[in-house]
């Protein structure tokens, strides 16, 4: 059993080998890479990604990355393809096949059918002279000098290189298509990014009887009762027609008490913050968070286009919704 230093040295050697493999890909970003991108950009169907064994796992990840960055894609197992799953491939698609040797039997078996369909084939292999490379419409060379596995058997550096080249394709397509953060969020509604980009104020605001509100003619003592009952740390202040005149917060109360003003004798209109910052019901929750942070406030009132009160939103609502 090796000592700790030996184990660390082995791990570092693996990382160094894979770093060199990835660095070597820079020279392969050439006309073939551009041609592959052009084929994918012109695809009117979907990108069908296939690979066997470890290459299959990498192919699945590449398909997922393409799909989440604006290029519809899915993985087809080459072994299953020859038993019916080839029906998933249409003449509008592009096939992206991964095989380090370029001689994977399960992939070579389905090549004649791909040819008959007239489907463009992009191959990622480590052997430019292989059958798959020769058959492909476009071949991208992802060869590595040697695997990180000391036996030279387990796919390690070669699968890393294929994965990185797949990422290079996906991100190049993303940028060329003008794919945006909003587009990304549409395919990731359950993730934190989706929440930040898609959630609107209307989805999380307090409304109706939950919103503390008083008219601008009441005394501060009445406003405090409303604030205490609704527990949002503030109350909206509206005029006689229901339009927002201002807001009264815990901070306003502290400033009032510092001036020794009587809560039973002072009208709310004299000590409220008004006019105050208000937001639209259709604003993104992330924008509301940005406003709160920039203005150093903890609550916002939501109004319609006539400045009438629709709801209220505070920092805790945004935090609970995952807008961080």
PDB file of C-alpha atoms in Angstrom, residues 30-39 95-97 120-125 132-141:
ATOM      1  CA  UNK A  30     -10.126  24.541 -37.289  1.00  0.00           C
ATOM      2  CA  UNK A  31     -12.170  24.444 -40.481  1.00  0.00           C
ATOM      3  CA  UNK A  32     -13.645  21.077 -39.520  1.00  0.00           C
ATOM      4  CA  UNK A  33     -14.896  22.502 -36.230  1.00  0.00           C
ATOM      5  CA  UNK A  34     -16.462  25.463 -38.044  1.00  0.00           C
ATOM      6  CA  UNK A  35     -18.075  23.105 -40.575  1.00  0.00           C
ATOM      7  CA  UNK A  36     -19.555  21.073 -37.732  1.00  0.00           C
ATOM      8  CA  UNK A  37     -21.010  24.232 -36.203  1.00  0.00           C
ATOM      9  CA  UNK A  38     -22.461  25.236 -39.575  1.00  0.00           C
ATOM     10  CA  UNK A  39     -24.169  21.860 -39.927  1.00  0.00           C
ATOM     11  CA  UNK A  95     -26.128  12.863 -35.997  1.00  0.00           C
ATOM     12  CA  UNK A  96     -23.171  13.489 -33.692  1.00  0.00           C
ATOM     13  CA  UNK A  97     -21.281  10.238 -33.043  1.00  0.00           C
ATOM     14  CA  UNK A 120     -25.357  14.702 -41.963  1.00  0.00           C
ATOM     15  CA  UNK A 121     -22.940  12.934 -39.604  1.00  0.00           C
ATOM     16  CA  UNK A 122     -20.418  14.686 -37.356  1.00  0.00           C
ATOM     17  CA  UNK A 123     -17.871  12.324 -35.824  1.00  0.00           C
ATOM     18  CA  UNK A 124     -15.682  12.949 -32.774  1.00  0.00           C
ATOM     19  CA  UNK A 125     -12.931  10.335 -32.791  1.00  0.00           C
ATOM     20  CA  UNK A 132     -16.287   6.413 -38.682  1.00  0.00           C
ATOM     21  CA  UNK A 133     -14.017   9.355 -39.487  1.00  0.00           C
ATOM     22  CA  UNK A 134     -13.965   8.475 -43.195  1.00  0.00           C
ATOM     23  CA  UNK A 135     -17.734   8.006 -43.302  1.00  0.00           C
ATOM     24  CA  UNK A 136     -18.553  11.289 -41.539  1.00  0.00           C
ATOM     25  CA  UNK A 137     -19.659  14.486 -43.224  1.00  0.00           C
ATOM     26  CA  UNK A 138     -17.356  16.289 -40.782  1.00  0.00           C
ATOM     27  CA  UNK A 139     -14.692  14.764 -38.558  1.00  0.00           C
ATOM     28  CA  UNK A 140     -13.321  16.463 -35.430  1.00  0.00           C
ATOM     29  CA  UNK A 141     -10.104  14.962 -34.149  1.00  0.00           C
TER      30      UNK A 141
END
